[in-house]
Tab-separated table of C-alpha atoms in Angstrom:
chain	number	residue	atom	x	y	z
A	12	MET	CA	218.009	30.649	69.102
A	13	LEU	CA	220.495	32.624	71.161
A	14	LYS	CA	219.115	35.138	73.602
A	15	ARG	CA	220.379	38.579	72.811
A	16	LYS	CA	219.919	41.988	74.485
A	17	ILE	CA	218.272	43.498	71.426
A	18	ASP	CA	215.335	41.070	72.110
A	19	ASN	CA	213.929	43.318	75.025
A	20	ILE	CA	214.810	46.458	73.035
A	21	LEU	CA	212.709	45.319	70.044
A	22	ILE	CA	209.751	44.478	72.588
A	23	GLU	CA	209.971	47.759	74.103
A	24	TRP	CA	210.086	49.521	70.690
A	25	LYS	CA	206.905	47.599	69.641
A	26	LYS	CA	205.038	48.976	72.605
A	27	ARG	CA	205.312	52.601	71.834
A	28	THR	CA	202.250	54.211	70.458
A	29	ASP	CA	204.185	56.817	68.441
A	30	LYS	CA	207.121	54.585	67.274
A	31	LYS	CA	209.405	55.416	64.392
A	32	PRO	CA	210.823	52.877	61.687
A	33	LEU	CA	213.798	51.323	63.329
A	34	ILE	CA	217.191	50.827	61.654
A	35	VAL	CA	219.405	48.081	63.201
A	36	LYS	CA	222.869	48.774	62.228
A	37	GLY	CA	225.829	46.504	62.867
A	38	ALA	CA	228.867	44.736	61.295
A	39	ARG	CA	228.477	41.625	59.227
A	40	GLN	CA	227.490	38.473	60.954
A	41	VAL	CA	226.553	39.911	64.414
A	42	GLY	CA	223.096	38.505	64.455
A	43	LYS	CA	220.889	41.338	63.168
A	44	THR	CA	218.778	39.354	60.789
A	45	MET	CA	218.237	36.360	63.021
A	46	SER	CA	217.231	38.574	66.002
A	47	ILE	CA	214.788	40.665	63.949
A	48	ARG	CA	213.190	37.707	62.326
A	49	HIS	CA	212.801	35.777	65.649
A	50	PHE	CA	211.213	38.856	67.200
A	51	ALA	CA	208.807	39.245	64.214
A	52	GLU	CA	207.782	35.713	64.403
A	53	GLN	CA	206.895	35.980	68.013
A	54	HIS	CA	205.051	39.311	68.019
A	55	TYR	CA	203.292	39.703	64.585
A	56	SER	CA	200.483	37.873	62.848
A	57	HIS	CA	201.917	38.966	59.434
A	58	VAL	CA	205.703	39.571	58.432
A	59	VAL	CA	206.709	41.049	55.133
A	60	GLU	CA	210.560	40.345	54.860
A	61	ILE	CA	212.458	41.710	51.900
A	62	ASN	CA	216.138	41.215	51.413
A	63	PHE	CA	217.517	43.895	48.887
A	64	ALA	CA	220.859	42.079	48.477
A	65	LEU	CA	219.347	38.563	47.644
A	66	GLN	CA	215.956	39.894	46.092
A	67	SER	CA	217.308	42.597	43.872
A	68	HIS	CA	213.942	42.870	41.874
A	69	TYR	CA	212.347	44.351	45.107
A	70	ARG	CA	214.537	47.444	44.639
A	71	SER	CA	211.811	48.514	42.049
A	72	ILE	CA	209.015	48.878	44.643
A	73	PHE	CA	209.835	52.561	45.078
A	74	ASP	CA	209.671	53.451	41.438
A	75	ASP	CA	206.230	54.783	41.610
A	76	GLY	CA	207.179	57.049	44.586
A	77	TYR	CA	207.161	56.628	48.352
A	78	GLU	CA	203.587	56.647	49.203
A	79	VAL	CA	202.803	53.535	51.332
A	80	ASP	CA	199.899	52.431	49.250
A	81	ASN	CA	202.202	52.609	46.087
A	82	ILE	CA	204.878	50.490	47.863
A	83	VAL	CA	202.398	47.948	49.196
A	84	LYS	CA	200.883	47.667	45.670
A	85	ASN	CA	204.293	47.047	44.094
A	86	ILE	CA	205.263	44.458	46.797
A	87	THR	CA	201.999	42.536	46.224
A	88	LEU	CA	202.476	42.891	42.418
A	89	ILE	CA	205.696	40.909	42.743
A	90	ASN	CA	204.474	38.525	45.348
A	91	PRO	CA	200.624	38.238	45.735
A	92	GLN	CA	200.957	36.049	48.639
A	93	GLN	CA	202.100	38.966	50.900
A	94	THR	CA	199.426	39.996	53.334
A	95	PHE	CA	199.244	43.539	54.985
A	96	VAL	CA	196.899	44.016	57.794
A	97	PRO	CA	197.029	47.534	59.648
A	98	GLY	CA	198.322	47.110	63.291
A	99	GLU	CA	199.312	43.488	62.703
A	100	THR	CA	201.986	43.675	60.125
A	101	LEU	CA	205.814	44.180	60.439
A	102	ILE	CA	207.725	45.001	57.249
A	103	PHE	CA	211.229	43.952	57.416
A	104	PHE	CA	213.703	45.672	55.007
A	105	ASP	CA	216.890	43.596	55.152
A	106	GLU	CA	220.325	44.491	53.689
A	107	LEU	CA	219.471	48.136	53.416
A	108	GLN	CA	222.823	49.082	52.173
A	109	ALA	CA	221.817	47.410	48.765
A	110	CYS	CA	218.936	49.929	48.353
A	111	PRO	CA	219.712	53.154	50.319
A	112	ASP	CA	216.605	54.915	48.686
A	113	CYS	CA	214.444	52.558	50.850
A	114	ALA	CA	215.196	55.121	53.564
A	115	THR	CA	213.253	57.840	51.842
A	116	SER	CA	210.144	55.843	52.310
A	117	LEU	CA	210.596	55.805	56.206
A	118	LYS	CA	208.942	59.314	56.491
A	119	ALA	CA	205.909	58.046	54.662
A	120	PHE	CA	205.689	54.915	56.810
A	121	LYS	CA	206.038	56.942	60.018
A	122	THR	CA	203.300	59.397	58.837
A	123	ASP	CA	200.958	56.667	57.649
A	124	GLY	CA	201.206	54.502	60.851
A	125	ARG	CA	199.437	51.539	59.696
A	126	TYR	CA	202.487	49.152	59.552
A	127	ASP	CA	205.620	48.621	61.640
A	128	VAL	CA	208.965	48.920	59.908
A	129	ILE	CA	212.419	47.628	60.701
A	130	CYS	CA	215.329	47.988	58.472
A	131	SER	CA	218.668	46.254	58.868
A	132	GLY	CA	221.928	46.755	57.363
A	133	SER	CA	225.693	45.946	57.552
A	134	LEU	CA	227.734	49.145	58.643
A	135	MET	CA	230.307	47.931	56.056
A	136	GLY	CA	227.767	48.731	53.426
A	137	VAL	CA	225.463	51.260	54.602
A	138	TYR	CA	226.044	54.626	52.931
A	139	TYR	CA	224.853	56.299	55.959
A	140	GLN	CA	225.174	59.883	55.073
A	141	GLN	CA	222.761	59.336	52.288
A	142	ILE	CA	220.420	57.415	54.340
A	143	GLU	CA	220.574	60.076	57.106
A	144	SER	CA	219.660	62.870	54.707
A	145	ASN	CA	216.684	60.833	53.476
A	146	SER	CA	215.173	60.055	56.744
A	147	VAL	CA	216.286	62.501	59.328
A	148	GLY	CA	213.567	62.845	61.995
A	149	TYR	CA	211.544	59.873	60.883
A	150	LYS	CA	213.675	56.960	62.046
A	151	GLU	CA	215.326	55.458	65.220
A	152	ASP	CA	218.729	53.865	65.222
A	153	PHE	CA	220.205	51.011	67.022
A	154	VAL	CA	223.731	49.820	66.677
A	155	MET	CA	224.131	46.010	67.367
A	156	HIS	CA	227.396	44.412	68.408
A	157	SER	CA	228.588	40.766	68.557
A	158	MET	CA	227.635	38.953	71.748
A	159	ASP	CA	229.015	40.491	75.006
A	160	PHE	CA	230.115	38.388	77.835
A	161	GLU	CA	226.670	38.488	79.618
A	162	GLU	CA	225.045	37.130	76.451
A	163	PHE	CA	227.823	34.437	76.191
A	164	LEU	CA	226.841	33.371	79.735
A	165	TRP	CA	223.135	33.119	78.657
A	166	ALA	CA	224.288	30.973	75.809
A	167	CYS	CA	226.108	28.685	78.182
A	168	GLY	CA	223.013	28.169	80.160
A	169	TYR	CA	223.526	30.652	83.005
A	170	ASP	CA	220.635	33.088	83.978
A	171	ASN	CA	220.399	36.682	85.339
A	172	SER	CA	220.937	35.306	88.878
A	173	LEU	CA	224.630	34.743	88.273
A	174	VAL	CA	225.062	38.250	87.004
A	175	GLU	CA	223.314	39.878	89.886
A	176	ASP	CA	225.390	37.765	92.311
A	177	LEU	CA	228.595	38.857	90.599
A	178	TYR	CA	227.336	42.513	90.765
A	179	ARG	CA	226.588	42.266	94.442
A	180	HIS	CA	230.214	41.211	94.976
A	181	MET	CA	231.266	44.287	93.297
A	182	GLN	CA	229.040	46.609	95.240
A	183	GLU	CA	230.362	45.101	98.488
A	184	VAL	CA	233.785	44.724	97.369
A	185	LYS	CA	233.453	41.256	98.332
A	186	PRO	CA	235.971	38.576	97.013
A	187	LEU	CA	234.343	35.835	94.982
A	188	SER	CA	234.638	32.260	96.162
A	189	ALA	CA	237.441	30.003	94.686
A	190	LEU	CA	234.941	28.048	92.716
A	191	MET	CA	233.294	31.194	91.207
A	192	MET	CA	236.662	32.600	90.198
A	193	GLN	CA	237.814	29.265	88.753
A	194	ARG	CA	234.526	28.792	86.861
A	195	LEU	CA	234.136	32.267	85.559
A	196	THR	CA	237.897	32.440	84.399
A	197	ALA	CA	237.545	29.384	82.448
A	198	LEU	CA	234.466	30.752	80.789
A	199	PHE	CA	236.053	34.011	80.117
A	200	ARG	CA	239.015	32.388	78.467
A	201	ASP	CA	236.578	30.389	76.270
A	202	TYR	CA	234.939	33.797	75.368
A	203	MET	CA	238.318	35.405	74.455
A	204	VAL	CA	239.110	32.669	72.092
A	205	LEU	CA	235.670	32.533	70.687
A	206	GLY	CA	234.691	36.155	70.390
A	207	GLY	CA	231.108	37.117	70.168
A	208	MET	CA	230.017	36.198	66.696
A	209	PRO	CA	226.888	34.295	67.116
A	210	GLU	CA	227.601	31.531	64.568
A	211	VAL	CA	230.798	30.962	66.310
A	212	VAL	CA	229.324	30.920	69.729
A	213	ASN	CA	226.408	28.616	68.627
A	214	LYS	CA	228.802	26.165	67.114
A	215	PHE	CA	230.797	25.946	70.217
A	216	VAL	CA	227.825	25.679	72.699
A	217	THR	CA	226.289	23.062	70.291
A	218	GLN	CA	229.173	20.846	69.953
A	219	GLY	CA	230.881	21.559	73.308
A	220	ASN	CA	234.447	21.979	71.868
A	221	PHE	CA	236.513	24.227	69.593
A	222	GLY	CA	236.486	21.999	66.465
A	223	GLY	CA	235.992	24.035	63.215
A	224	ILE	CA	235.849	27.378	65.213
A	225	LEU	CA	239.129	28.753	63.826
A	226	GLN	CA	238.038	27.959	60.214
A	227	LEU	CA	234.765	29.820	60.882
A	228	GLN	CA	236.675	32.822	62.223
A	229	GLN	CA	239.106	32.879	59.528
A	230	GLN	CA	236.496	32.763	56.925
A	231	LEU	CA	234.872	35.790	58.493
A	232	LEU	CA	238.197	37.643	58.306
A	233	LEU	CA	238.172	36.893	54.548
A	234	ASP	CA	234.554	37.963	54.261
A	235	TYR	CA	235.545	41.480	55.725
A	236	GLU	CA	238.197	41.717	53.293
A	237	GLU	CA	235.892	40.994	50.464
A	238	ASP	CA	233.454	43.518	51.769
A	239	ILE	CA	236.249	46.037	51.854
A	240	THR	CA	237.126	45.512	48.381
A	241	LYS	CA	233.386	45.829	47.523
A	242	TYR	CA	232.547	49.002	49.546
A	243	ALA	CA	235.707	51.070	50.033
A	244	VAL	CA	235.968	53.537	47.234
A	245	GLY	CA	239.047	54.222	44.858
A	246	MET	CA	242.427	54.759	46.512
A	247	GLU	CA	240.952	54.411	49.911
A	248	LYS	CA	240.473	50.735	49.124
A	249	ALA	CA	244.272	49.940	49.356
A	250	LYS	CA	244.578	51.976	52.458
A	251	VAL	CA	241.739	50.461	54.154
A	252	LEU	CA	243.107	46.932	53.409
A	253	ALA	CA	246.586	47.943	54.588
A	254	VAL	CA	245.337	49.058	57.923
A	255	TYR	CA	243.082	46.035	58.307
A	256	ARG	CA	245.813	43.613	57.655
A	257	HIS	CA	248.201	45.110	60.156
A	258	ILE	CA	246.142	45.640	63.198
A	259	SER	CA	247.605	42.631	65.088
A	260	THR	CA	250.955	43.772	64.030
A	261	PHE	CA	250.898	46.902	65.864
A	262	LEU	CA	249.120	45.480	69.008
A	263	ALA	CA	252.098	43.168	69.215
A	264	ARG	CA	254.367	46.235	69.804
A	265	GLU	CA	255.070	47.534	73.265
A	266	ASN	CA	253.065	50.825	73.039
A	267	LYS	CA	250.501	49.335	70.598
A	268	ARG	CA	250.156	52.767	68.966
A	269	PHE	CA	249.280	52.582	65.212
A	270	GLN	CA	251.921	54.381	63.138
A	271	VAL	CA	251.366	54.562	59.533
A	272	THR	CA	255.122	55.512	59.142
A	273	LYS	CA	255.614	51.826	59.942
A	274	LEU	CA	253.021	50.821	57.495
A	275	VAL	CA	254.214	52.624	54.393
A	276	ALA	CA	257.423	54.535	53.954
A	277	ASN	CA	256.930	58.231	54.003
A	278	ALA	CA	253.290	57.897	54.633
A	279	ARG	CA	251.605	60.722	56.752
A	280	ASN	CA	249.015	60.100	59.436
A	281	ARG	CA	246.339	62.172	57.899
A	282	GLN	CA	246.547	60.091	54.577
A	283	TYR	CA	245.485	56.996	56.495
A	284	LEU	CA	243.231	58.526	59.183
A	285	GLY	CA	240.135	58.238	56.792
A	286	ALA	CA	240.961	54.547	56.217
A	287	VAL	CA	241.056	53.940	60.124
A	288	GLU	CA	237.736	55.815	60.642
A	289	TRP	CA	236.287	53.802	57.674
A	290	LEU	CA	236.999	50.584	59.585
A	291	ASP	CA	235.499	52.131	62.635
A	292	SER	CA	232.243	53.164	60.946
A	293	ALA	CA	232.070	49.806	59.491
A	294	GLY	CA	231.995	48.121	62.934
A	295	ILE	CA	235.327	46.313	62.410
A	296	VAL	CA	237.718	48.146	64.763
A	297	ASN	CA	237.596	50.312	68.008
A	298	ILE	CA	239.788	53.387	67.970
A	299	CYS	CA	241.391	54.563	71.348
A	300	TYR	CA	242.725	57.985	71.207
A	301	CYS	CA	245.338	59.634	73.320
A	302	LEU	CA	244.207	62.179	75.668
A	303	HIS	CA	245.782	65.664	75.752
A	304	GLU	CA	245.324	66.022	79.564
A	305	LEU	CA	243.914	64.175	82.299
A	306	SER	CA	240.728	65.991	82.980
A	307	LEU	CA	237.101	66.123	81.945
A	308	PRO	CA	235.343	66.331	79.777
A	309	LEU	CA	236.822	63.550	77.622
A	310	LYS	CA	235.442	64.503	74.142
A	311	GLY	CA	237.555	66.979	72.410
A	312	ASN	CA	240.247	66.336	74.866
A	313	TYR	CA	242.375	63.955	72.754
A	314	ASP	CA	244.862	63.930	69.895
A	315	SER	CA	243.374	62.618	66.676
A	316	LYS	CA	246.816	61.837	65.300
A	317	LEU	CA	247.725	59.483	68.182
A	318	TYR	CA	245.511	56.434	68.434
A	319	LYS	CA	245.473	52.629	69.049
A	320	VAL	CA	243.404	50.335	66.850
A	321	TYR	CA	241.718	47.190	68.356
A	322	TYR	CA	239.541	44.565	66.690
A	323	ARG	CA	235.874	44.847	67.752
A	324	ASP	CA	235.746	41.185	68.193
A	325	THR	CA	238.647	39.637	70.149
A	326	GLY	CA	238.005	36.295	68.579
A	327	MET	CA	238.964	37.942	65.099
A	328	LEU	CA	242.141	39.204	66.667
A	329	ILE	CA	243.128	35.752	67.784
A	330	ALA	CA	242.103	34.215	64.400
A	331	SER	CA	244.446	36.764	62.671
A	332	LEU	CA	247.612	35.815	64.568
A	333	ASP	CA	250.281	33.692	63.179
A	334	GLU	CA	250.274	29.910	63.618
A	335	GLU	CA	252.904	29.845	66.426
A	336	ALA	CA	250.910	32.310	68.583
A	337	GLN	CA	247.840	30.208	67.752
A	338	ASP	CA	249.413	27.150	69.076
A	339	ASP	CA	250.827	28.875	72.117
A	340	LEU	CA	247.493	30.464	72.965
A	341	ARG	CA	245.400	27.319	72.360
A	342	SER	CA	247.695	24.657	73.838
A	343	ASN	CA	249.317	26.619	76.833
A	344	LYS	CA	246.247	29.169	77.483
A	345	ASN	CA	249.062	31.841	77.272
A	346	PHE	CA	246.807	34.878	76.785
A	347	SER	CA	249.780	37.122	77.722
A	348	THR	CA	251.194	36.638	74.270
A	349	TYR	CA	251.381	39.695	72.099
A	350	LYS	CA	252.486	41.861	75.082
A	351	GLY	CA	249.074	41.752	76.633
A	352	ALA	CA	247.249	42.730	73.527
A	353	ILE	CA	244.574	40.112	73.865
A	354	TYR	CA	243.528	41.338	77.265
A	355	GLU	CA	243.655	45.019	76.280
A	356	ASN	CA	241.654	44.133	73.077
A	357	ILE	CA	238.903	42.405	74.958
A	358	VAL	CA	238.606	45.059	77.664
A	359	ALA	CA	238.444	47.707	74.844
A	360	ASP	CA	235.529	45.703	73.206
A	361	MET	CA	233.686	45.261	76.514
A	362	LEU	CA	233.956	49.038	77.233
A	363	VAL	CA	232.643	49.893	73.772
A	364	LYS	CA	229.621	47.500	74.061
A	365	GLN	CA	228.676	49.381	77.351
A	366	GLY	CA	228.649	52.691	75.410
A	367	TYR	CA	232.022	53.872	76.222
A	368	ASN	CA	234.408	55.865	73.860
A	369	LEU	CA	238.065	54.679	74.169
A	370	TYR	CA	240.799	56.899	75.431
A	371	TYR	CA	244.356	56.246	76.697
A	372	TYR	CA	247.044	58.405	78.032
A	373	ARG	CA	250.849	58.440	77.409
A	374	ASN	CA	253.372	61.188	78.525
A	375	GLU	CA	256.936	60.519	77.614
A	376	ARG	CA	258.247	63.370	79.788
A	377	SER	CA	256.594	62.170	82.967
A	378	SER	CA	256.584	58.529	82.116
A	379	LEU	CA	252.906	58.334	83.043
A	380	GLU	CA	250.910	56.054	80.914
A	381	MET	CA	247.498	54.263	81.241
A	382	ASP	CA	245.596	51.787	79.137
A	383	PHE	CA	242.229	53.454	79.294
A	384	PHE	CA	240.094	56.113	80.992
A	385	VAL	CA	236.378	56.278	81.634
A	386	ARG	CA	234.146	58.647	83.311
A	387	SER	CA	231.481	58.534	85.779
A	388	ALA	CA	229.119	61.719	86.460
A	389	ASN	CA	231.838	63.591	88.252
A	390	HIS	CA	234.932	61.706	88.044
A	391	LEU	CA	237.693	60.354	85.659
A	392	TRP	CA	238.694	56.852	86.298
A	393	PRO	CA	242.046	55.386	85.137
A	394	VAL	CA	241.623	51.753	83.981
A	395	GLU	CA	244.752	49.619	83.966
A	396	VAL	CA	244.763	46.117	82.170
A	397	LYS	CA	247.377	43.820	83.768
A	398	ALA	CA	248.562	40.285	82.730
A	399	ASN	CA	249.616	39.914	86.356
A	400	ASN	CA	248.400	41.026	89.796
A	401	THR	CA	251.019	43.997	90.061
A	402	ALA	CA	249.895	47.635	89.623
A	403	SER	CA	252.077	49.959	87.615
A	404	ALA	CA	253.785	53.000	89.004
A	405	SER	CA	251.389	55.137	86.846
A	406	LEU	CA	248.265	53.705	88.503
A	407	LYS	CA	249.706	54.170	91.961
A	408	LYS	CA	250.775	57.794	91.222
A	409	LEU	CA	247.457	58.801	89.617
A	410	THR	CA	245.465	57.623	92.471
A	411	ASP	CA	247.788	58.761	95.186
A	412	PRO	CA	245.999	61.646	97.190
A	413	SER	CA	249.473	63.300	97.791
A	414	HIS	CA	250.289	63.488	94.185
A	415	GLN	CA	246.868	64.816	92.989
A	416	LYS	CA	246.505	68.574	92.384
A	417	PRO	CA	243.384	70.405	94.091
A	418	GLY	CA	240.279	69.975	92.081
A	419	THR	CA	241.546	66.963	90.165
A	420	ASP	CA	238.967	64.799	88.394
A	421	ILE	CA	240.720	61.439	89.424
A	422	LYS	CA	239.742	60.083	92.809
A	423	HIS	CA	240.207	56.312	92.484
A	424	GLY	CA	241.267	53.864	89.728
A	425	ILE	CA	240.521	50.317	88.518
A	426	LYS	CA	242.925	47.398	87.947
A	427	LEU	CA	241.681	44.522	85.694
A	428	CYS	CA	243.735	41.421	86.085
A	429	ALA	CA	243.532	37.628	86.911
A	430	ALA	CA	242.754	38.510	90.574
A	431	ASN	CA	239.847	38.673	92.902
A	432	ILE	CA	237.924	41.722	93.978
A	433	GLY	CA	239.657	44.200	96.275
A	434	PHE	CA	240.230	47.781	97.214
A	435	ASN	CA	243.433	49.102	98.766
A	436	GLY	CA	242.292	52.768	99.311
A	437	GLN	CA	243.419	53.955	95.977
A	438	PHE	CA	242.211	51.607	93.261
A	439	TYR	CA	239.648	48.769	92.926
A	440	THR	CA	240.815	45.404	91.603
A	441	PHE	CA	238.495	43.353	89.595
A	442	PRO	CA	239.002	40.132	87.512
A	443	TYR	CA	238.787	40.687	83.685
A	444	PHE	CA	235.415	38.998	83.412
A	445	LEU	CA	233.687	41.655	85.411
A	446	THR	CA	234.413	44.372	82.906
A	447	PHE	CA	231.032	44.052	81.443
A	448	LEU	CA	229.575	45.318	84.656
A	449	LEU	CA	231.758	48.413	85.041
A	450	LYS	CA	229.377	51.091	83.663
A	451	ARG	CA	226.549	49.991	85.811
A	452	TRP	CA	229.010	49.860	88.920
A	453	LEU	CA	230.449	53.322	88.149
A	454	ARG	CA	226.880	54.890	87.949
A	455	GLU	CA	226.316	53.665	91.652
A	456	GLN	CA	229.655	54.891	92.769
A	457	GLU	CA	228.422	58.424	92.419
């Protein structure tokens, strides 16, 4: 059983005396069901698990209304072996998207309080507006992602002492030893190829090699297409598929901006924005918007018509590449292929998994551009992702005190590359693999 960060979140949820039913959302195959099932087995005497997709006959348990006693009666009518003991029973409703009306019962379960309830559903299929309207105020939400780099390190046998050691080096701006750089870089390259899908990671860790990994990833890509066909509505279906199939094409371009005019002749951006947002809501992609100006706050300070689209899971990006790029990447470890798109994609994924929204900046007139911007409490931080150890003119200019206007929100910057930890007075340099600790580090910088 792979250790996941949701494990502790579920334990803390169980400890609350006034807990609400929990909805765990996430993309297909990120490990929701396995994590909840493992938690249930460890912490409850009785577990009632119902999968509305595989056990469609259970959708009728709400036919007599949403009172808890009626629901329990109908469950035991279908399966008399199910046991309900107040205070000792977890009811796990899986594949919630196959029975959105289940959400209406959450108010009754919260008010009744005898049984703990967890629901799980794929974002691809959760009709969340309907669910939200049916359970507002009587549920908690948690969005689960594929495994981040820290969870990958756990899967490879490392414990928290390594993470804390890495963080201390960041705090002290102290370069890592040659051995640590070599080992962590090798692990991070494995993580880039694999991504964070638990089945993929588990197969790699179990067998110790990449045999069969690409086939697993490509099947996941096909499964996503199948779900798009199943859940996208009407004319949007073709648009969603068109966007989904061309993500890597646009990431291969120099500026990586998604342009619908290159997708379909005479297409307008507003016609496809809904398709892009659908994929984002489904947990398949991350959208990175272009900032209007370099100032806080970030929300509301961006152009919704200018954006980049990244895969949520970098393993899926690599699996989507053509055979020639696959051979180059796997044989020569050439992660700089696709004009740095792989490094940008994984940094975007690591930022999102820490809770950041994604923003970039590009100004044709001033030739200023920056891959990402994140914020701390009081400052705006440019984040540059480099395939080499050089810094762009933009990063140097943005962090140069002589070029900054009075009251500017930018103080220092961050460069992520294949180099050791350092600081030159303007920007900090960190190896790519430390990106997962950035939010924690930035909090303490204030």
